[in-house]
Amino acid sequence: MGDNGELSASIKWPKIKSKPNLSVSYLKNLDLFTVENCLTSDESKGFVKIAESLGFTHQGSRGPAYGEAFRDNHRISVNDPVLADTLWQSGLSNLFTDIKIRRKVAVGLNPNIRFYRYSAGQHFGRHIDESVDLEDGKRTYYTLLIYLSGNNNAKSKSKSSSSSKTNDSSSAEPLVGGETVFYGSRNSIVAEVAPVEGMALFHIHGDKCMLHEGRNVSKGVKYVFRSDVVFA
């Protein structure tokens, strides 16, 4: 699980444009929502290119027999407070102005940035995300996923999308599968979110985290940018 934290200062990340008018779709009140066009297509592709140049490391698990969710993907971990702050200030901070948890307010993103790659046949079984304690009494309460690949025509089952963009006619095979699925009581499906390039998914984690999974990728490659929202 290579951590490129020491290299982060020399990485030339894509320049992230300011996005003051992000469109939010609430799938389960404030506990689960998506944000279209959190990254532009160029920004998303830029992150994929850089992540591939850094080199992914395979991540597996011992599986449910050992009390671990099934996991089969590749990942990179980079510690980069500047990147985390740049993305937060680009428009994401506005989404959390009215969200308070245990008298704490959102102050930024976890500088521990992770990139995940799922190729055909790979998936992440049902699991929950834990809160993480950071320095100075800070704690994470939301997971942030930004899909860096995915069909712009895809629709989440619990939301409507007016997007009519056609697939990028690059040599890359269009992504099929890889939906993020959230479960409620008695295995009921709360939401199915299909990856769309540049779309962000926020969901509460820790004590209130919903059981969720990343479904099997059938075709193409699913790339994900992962961080957490920090409260203080």
mmCIF file of C-alpha atoms in Angstrom:
data_model
loop_
_atom_site.group_PDB
_atom_site.id
_atom_site.type_symbol
_atom_site.label_atom_id
_atom_site.label_comp_id
_atom_site.label_asym_id
_atom_site.label_seq_id
_atom_site.Cartn_x
_atom_site.Cartn_y
_atom_site.Cartn_z
ATOM 1 C CA MET A 1 0.000 0.000 0.000
ATOM 2 C CA GLY A 2 2.442 2.600 -1.201
ATOM 3 C CA ASP A 3 2.199 5.920 0.571
ATOM 4 C CA ASN A 4 3.613 8.679 -1.593
ATOM 5 C CA GLY A 5 3.299 11.321 1.114
ATOM 6 C CA GLU A 6 6.894 12.442 0.832
ATOM 7 C CA LEU A 7 6.517 12.847 -2.928
ATOM 8 C CA SER A 8 3.359 14.933 -2.796
ATOM 9 C CA ALA A 9 5.170 18.272 -2.941
ATOM 10 C CA SER A 10 6.648 17.343 -6.320
ATOM 11 C CA ILE A 11 3.404 16.064 -7.854
ATOM 12 C CA LYS A 12 1.836 18.439 -10.357
ATOM 13 C CA TRP A 13 -1.867 17.939 -9.718
ATOM 14 C CA PRO A 14 -4.456 19.276 -12.178
ATOM 15 C CA LYS A 15 -5.421 22.899 -11.548
ATOM 16 C CA ILE A 16 -8.857 22.800 -9.918
ATOM 17 C CA LYS A 17 -11.269 25.498 -11.035
ATOM 18 C CA SER A 18 -13.574 27.285 -8.621
ATOM 19 C CA LYS A 19 -17.131 25.892 -8.695
ATOM 20 C CA PRO A 20 -19.382 28.206 -6.658
ATOM 21 C CA ASN A 21 -22.723 26.849 -7.933
ATOM 22 C CA LEU A 22 -22.545 23.092 -7.421
ATOM 23 C CA SER A 23 -25.783 21.125 -7.875
ATOM 24 C CA VAL A 24 -26.657 18.764 -4.997
ATOM 25 C CA SER A 25 -29.003 15.755 -5.084
ATOM 26 C CA TYR A 26 -30.004 14.443 -1.654
ATOM 27 C CA LEU A 27 -30.523 10.672 -1.698
ATOM 28 C CA LYS A 28 -31.110 10.219 2.051
ATOM 29 C CA ASN A 29 -31.399 13.664 3.630
ATOM 30 C CA LEU A 30 -28.018 15.017 4.763
ATOM 31 C CA ASP A 31 -26.646 11.500 5.303
ATOM 32 C CA LEU A 32 -26.135 10.754 1.610
ATOM 33 C CA PHE A 33 -25.901 13.134 -1.330
ATOM 34 C CA THR A 34 -24.253 13.489 -4.719
ATOM 35 C CA VAL A 35 -22.755 16.560 -6.381
ATOM 36 C CA GLU A 36 -22.519 16.773 -10.157
ATOM 37 C CA ASN A 37 -19.482 18.243 -11.886
ATOM 38 C CA CYS A 38 -17.401 18.498 -8.733
ATOM 39 C CA LEU A 39 -14.460 18.001 -11.082
ATOM 40 C CA THR A 40 -14.405 18.841 -14.783
ATOM 41 C CA SER A 41 -13.682 16.114 -17.315
ATOM 42 C CA ASP A 42 -10.160 17.500 -17.801
ATOM 43 C CA GLU A 43 -9.547 17.559 -14.033
ATOM 44 C CA SER A 44 -10.805 13.985 -13.649
ATOM 45 C CA LYS A 45 -8.657 12.688 -16.498
ATOM 46 C CA GLY A 46 -5.694 14.625 -15.117
ATOM 47 C CA PHE A 47 -5.990 12.882 -11.756
ATOM 48 C CA VAL A 48 -6.217 9.476 -13.459
ATOM 49 C CA LYS A 49 -3.104 10.170 -15.517
ATOM 50 C CA ILE A 50 -1.092 11.263 -12.484
ATOM 51 C CA ALA A 51 -2.335 8.352 -10.353
ATOM 52 C CA GLU A 52 -1.302 5.880 -13.050
ATOM 53 C CA SER A 53 2.117 7.518 -13.293
ATOM 54 C CA LEU A 54 2.598 7.133 -9.514
ATOM 55 C CA GLY A 55 1.768 3.433 -9.693
ATOM 56 C CA PHE A 56 -1.054 1.560 -7.975
ATOM 57 C CA THR A 57 -0.622 -1.197 -5.382
ATOM 58 C CA HIS A 58 -3.030 -4.128 -5.128
ATOM 59 C CA GLN A 59 -5.222 -4.233 -2.031
ATOM 60 C CA GLY A 60 -7.065 -7.366 -0.981
ATOM 61 C CA SER A 61 -8.541 -8.682 2.247
ATOM 62 C CA ARG A 62 -8.898 -11.972 4.103
ATOM 63 C CA GLY A 63 -12.623 -11.881 3.467
ATOM 64 C CA PRO A 64 -15.842 -12.330 5.491
ATOM 65 C CA ALA A 65 -14.625 -15.566 7.090
ATOM 66 C CA TYR A 66 -12.158 -13.409 9.027
ATOM 67 C CA GLY A 67 -14.612 -10.602 9.684
ATOM 68 C CA GLU A 68 -13.278 -8.464 6.845
ATOM 69 C CA ALA A 69 -15.239 -7.180 3.849
ATOM 70 C CA PHE A 70 -14.203 -8.716 0.546
ATOM 71 C CA ARG A 71 -11.899 -6.256 -1.182
ATOM 72 C CA ASP A 72 -10.162 -6.463 -4.519
ATOM 73 C CA ASN A 73 -8.819 -3.244 -6.004
ATOM 74 C CA HIS A 74 -5.671 -1.199 -6.498
ATOM 75 C CA ARG A 75 -4.871 1.928 -4.532
ATOM 76 C CA ILE A 76 -2.489 4.806 -3.925
ATOM 77 C CA SER A 77 -2.267 6.916 -0.784
ATOM 78 C CA VAL A 78 -0.838 10.452 -0.815
ATOM 79 C CA ASN A 79 -0.628 12.894 2.099
ATOM 80 C CA ASP A 80 -1.242 16.330 0.620
ATOM 81 C CA PRO A 81 -2.813 19.096 2.768
ATOM 82 C CA VAL A 82 -2.540 21.628 -0.086
ATOM 83 C CA LEU A 83 -4.506 19.448 -2.515
ATOM 84 C CA ALA A 84 -7.106 18.717 0.189
ATOM 85 C CA ASP A 85 -7.528 22.426 0.937
ATOM 86 C CA THR A 86 -7.651 23.436 -2.741
ATOM 87 C CA LEU A 87 -10.454 20.969 -3.457
ATOM 88 C CA TRP A 88 -12.357 21.965 -0.298
ATOM 89 C CA GLN A 89 -12.157 25.671 -1.158
ATOM 90 C CA SER A 90 -13.206 25.090 -4.788
ATOM 91 C CA GLY A 91 -16.844 24.828 -3.684
ATOM 92 C CA LEU A 92 -17.220 21.799 -1.425
ATOM 93 C CA SER A 93 -17.060 23.876 1.766
ATOM 94 C CA ASN A 94 -20.345 25.574 0.772
ATOM 95 C CA LEU A 95 -22.169 22.225 0.941
ATOM 96 C CA PHE A 96 -21.461 21.849 4.666
ATOM 97 C CA THR A 97 -22.297 25.284 6.034
ATOM 98 C CA ASP A 98 -25.515 23.988 7.657
ATOM 99 C CA ILE A 99 -24.239 20.585 8.787
ATOM 100 C CA LYS A 100 -23.203 20.264 12.440
ATOM 101 C CA ILE A 101 -22.282 17.000 14.158
ATOM 102 C CA ARG A 102 -21.885 16.892 17.940
ATOM 103 C CA ARG A 103 -21.490 20.685 17.946
ATOM 104 C CA LYS A 104 -18.642 20.408 15.462
ATOM 105 C CA VAL A 105 -18.543 22.026 12.016
ATOM 106 C CA ALA A 106 -16.796 20.938 8.831
ATOM 107 C CA VAL A 107 -13.376 22.534 8.425
ATOM 108 C CA GLY A 108 -11.817 20.736 5.455
ATOM 109 C CA LEU A 109 -10.800 17.440 3.879
ATOM 110 C CA ASN A 110 -8.545 14.750 5.271
ATOM 111 C CA PRO A 111 -5.091 15.338 3.721
ATOM 112 C CA ASN A 112 -4.753 11.546 3.398
ATOM 113 C CA ILE A 113 -5.902 11.344 -0.244
ATOM 114 C CA ARG A 114 -6.491 7.905 -1.733
ATOM 115 C CA PHE A 115 -6.979 6.852 -5.334
ATOM 116 C CA TYR A 116 -8.723 3.550 -6.083
ATOM 117 C CA ARG A 117 -8.728 1.611 -9.343
ATOM 118 C CA TYR A 118 -11.186 -1.188 -10.048
ATOM 119 C CA SER A 119 -10.689 -3.193 -13.247
ATOM 120 C CA ALA A 120 -13.150 -5.676 -14.739
ATOM 121 C CA GLY A 121 -13.989 -8.382 -12.178
ATOM 122 C CA GLN A 122 -12.988 -6.312 -9.138
ATOM 123 C CA HIS A 123 -15.310 -5.068 -6.396
ATOM 124 C CA PHE A 124 -15.528 -4.044 -2.726
ATOM 125 C CA GLY A 125 -17.968 -6.045 -0.597
ATOM 126 C CA ARG A 126 -20.444 -4.687 1.953
ATOM 127 C CA HIS A 127 -18.764 -2.651 4.680
ATOM 128 C CA ILE A 128 -18.961 0.498 6.756
ATOM 129 C CA ASP A 129 -16.455 3.361 6.947
ATOM 130 C CA GLU A 130 -15.114 4.312 10.359
ATOM 131 C CA SER A 131 -14.512 7.819 11.645
ATOM 132 C CA VAL A 132 -10.855 8.769 11.974
ATOM 133 C CA ASP A 133 -9.403 10.903 14.774
ATOM 134 C CA LEU A 134 -6.925 13.513 13.595
ATOM 135 C CA GLU A 135 -4.819 16.017 15.527
ATOM 136 C CA ASP A 136 -6.247 18.790 17.742
ATOM 137 C CA GLY A 137 -9.523 17.030 18.442
ATOM 138 C CA LYS A 138 -10.490 16.903 14.763
ATOM 139 C CA ARG A 139 -12.530 13.933 13.551
ATOM 140 C CA THR A 140 -13.873 12.736 10.212
ATOM 141 C CA TYR A 141 -17.646 12.237 9.866
ATOM 142 C CA TYR A 142 -18.220 11.969 6.100
ATOM 143 C CA THR A 143 -16.695 9.915 3.314
ATOM 144 C CA LEU A 144 -15.984 11.739 0.058
ATOM 145 C CA LEU A 145 -15.786 9.738 -3.167
ATOM 146 C CA ILE A 146 -15.252 11.472 -6.507
ATOM 147 C CA TYR A 147 -15.665 9.247 -9.535
ATOM 148 C CA LEU A 148 -12.882 9.902 -12.033
ATOM 149 C CA SER A 149 -14.429 7.707 -14.731
ATOM 150 C CA GLY A 150 -17.948 6.717 -15.684
ATOM 151 C CA ASN A 151 -20.611 7.221 -18.276
ATOM 152 C CA ASN A 152 -22.003 10.744 -18.366
ATOM 153 C CA ASN A 153 -25.361 9.234 -19.374
ATOM 154 C CA ALA A 154 -25.532 7.024 -16.302
ATOM 155 C CA LYS A 155 -28.253 7.730 -13.772
ATOM 156 C CA SER A 156 -28.504 6.982 -10.098
ATOM 157 C CA LYS A 157 -31.682 5.111 -9.236
ATOM 158 C CA SER A 158 -32.697 7.669 -6.640
ATOM 159 C CA LYS A 159 -32.082 10.757 -8.702
ATOM 160 C CA SER A 160 -32.860 12.110 -12.134
ATOM 161 C CA SER A 161 -30.208 13.474 -14.398
ATOM 162 C CA SER A 162 -30.635 15.733 -17.375
ATOM 163 C CA SER A 163 -27.135 15.090 -18.624
ATOM 164 C CA SER A 164 -27.064 14.204 -22.298
ATOM 165 C CA LYS A 165 -23.350 14.178 -22.909
ATOM 166 C CA THR A 166 -22.093 11.342 -25.061
ATOM 167 C CA ASN A 167 -19.283 9.100 -23.970
ATOM 168 C CA ASP A 168 -15.797 10.368 -24.519
ATOM 169 C CA SER A 169 -14.684 8.750 -27.754
ATOM 170 C CA SER A 170 -11.261 7.881 -26.379
ATOM 171 C CA SER A 171 -9.726 4.451 -26.682
ATOM 172 C CA ALA A 172 -10.772 3.646 -23.108
ATOM 173 C CA GLU A 173 -13.613 1.145 -22.846
ATOM 174 C CA PRO A 174 -16.727 2.711 -21.266
ATOM 175 C CA LEU A 175 -17.250 1.756 -17.629
ATOM 176 C CA VAL A 176 -20.023 -0.757 -16.968
ATOM 177 C CA GLY A 177 -20.938 -1.669 -13.377
ATOM 178 C CA GLY A 178 -19.129 -0.454 -10.275
ATOM 179 C CA GLU A 179 -22.198 1.169 -8.708
ATOM 180 C CA THR A 180 -21.968 2.236 -5.058
ATOM 181 C CA VAL A 181 -24.982 0.691 -3.306
ATOM 182 C CA PHE A 182 -26.289 1.676 0.143
ATOM 183 C CA TYR A 183 -28.416 -0.608 2.308
ATOM 184 C CA GLY A 184 -30.946 0.133 5.029
ATOM 185 C CA SER A 185 -32.763 -2.187 7.406
ATOM 186 C CA ARG A 186 -33.524 -5.739 6.252
ATOM 187 C CA ASN A 187 -31.186 -5.433 3.258
ATOM 188 C CA SER A 188 -33.403 -2.828 1.602
ATOM 189 C CA ILE A 189 -31.575 -0.730 -0.993
ATOM 190 C CA VAL A 190 -31.485 2.944 -0.012
ATOM 191 C CA ALA A 191 -29.657 4.132 -3.131
ATOM 192 C CA GLU A 192 -27.676 2.876 -6.105
ATOM 193 C CA VAL A 193 -25.180 5.415 -7.430
ATOM 194 C CA ALA A 194 -23.689 4.763 -10.848
ATOM 195 C CA PRO A 195 -20.228 6.262 -11.374
ATOM 196 C CA VAL A 196 -20.260 9.456 -13.445
ATOM 197 C CA GLU A 197 -16.980 11.177 -14.255
ATOM 198 C CA GLY A 198 -16.496 14.208 -11.999
ATOM 199 C CA MET A 199 -19.437 13.474 -9.692
ATOM 200 C CA ALA A 200 -18.876 13.501 -5.928
ATOM 201 C CA LEU A 201 -20.658 11.252 -3.436
ATOM 202 C CA PHE A 202 -20.791 12.224 0.246
ATOM 203 C CA HIS A 203 -22.081 9.897 2.954
ATOM 204 C CA ILE A 204 -21.976 10.031 6.716
ATOM 205 C CA HIS A 205 -19.643 7.507 8.339
ATOM 206 C CA GLY A 206 -18.780 6.234 11.796
ATOM 207 C CA ASP A 207 -21.705 5.368 14.090
ATOM 208 C CA LYS A 208 -24.364 6.313 11.513
ATOM 209 C CA CYS A 209 -22.642 4.819 8.458
ATOM 210 C CA MET A 210 -24.910 2.800 6.181
ATOM 211 C CA LEU A 211 -23.756 -0.611 5.011
ATOM 212 C CA HIS A 212 -22.560 -0.154 1.440
ATOM 213 C CA GLU A 213 -20.608 -1.839 -1.320
ATOM 214 C CA GLY A 214 -18.867 -1.143 -4.604
ATOM 215 C CA ARG A 215 -20.422 -3.493 -7.132
ATOM 216 C CA ASN A 216 -18.449 -5.583 -9.563
ATOM 217 C CA VAL A 217 -16.988 -3.760 -12.563
ATOM 218 C CA SER A 218 -18.091 -5.598 -15.728
ATOM 219 C CA LYS A 219 -16.191 -3.563 -18.308
ATOM 220 C CA GLY A 220 -13.786 -0.680 -18.372
ATOM 221 C CA VAL A 221 -11.967 0.777 -15.356
ATOM 222 C CA LYS A 222 -13.474 2.592 -12.362
ATOM 223 C CA TYR A 223 -11.242 5.275 -10.869
ATOM 224 C CA VAL A 224 -12.132 6.942 -7.578
ATOM 225 C CA PHE A 225 -10.674 9.853 -5.599
ATOM 226 C CA ARG A 226 -11.259 9.263 -1.870
ATOM 227 C CA SER A 227 -10.995 11.539 1.158
ATOM 228 C CA ASP A 228 -13.045 12.391 4.246
ATOM 229 C CA VAL A 229 -14.696 15.548 5.573
ATOM 230 C CA VAL A 230 -13.036 16.735 8.788
ATOM 231 C CA PHE A 231 -15.004 18.364 11.617
ATOM 232 C CA ALA A 232 -13.709 20.425 14.536
#
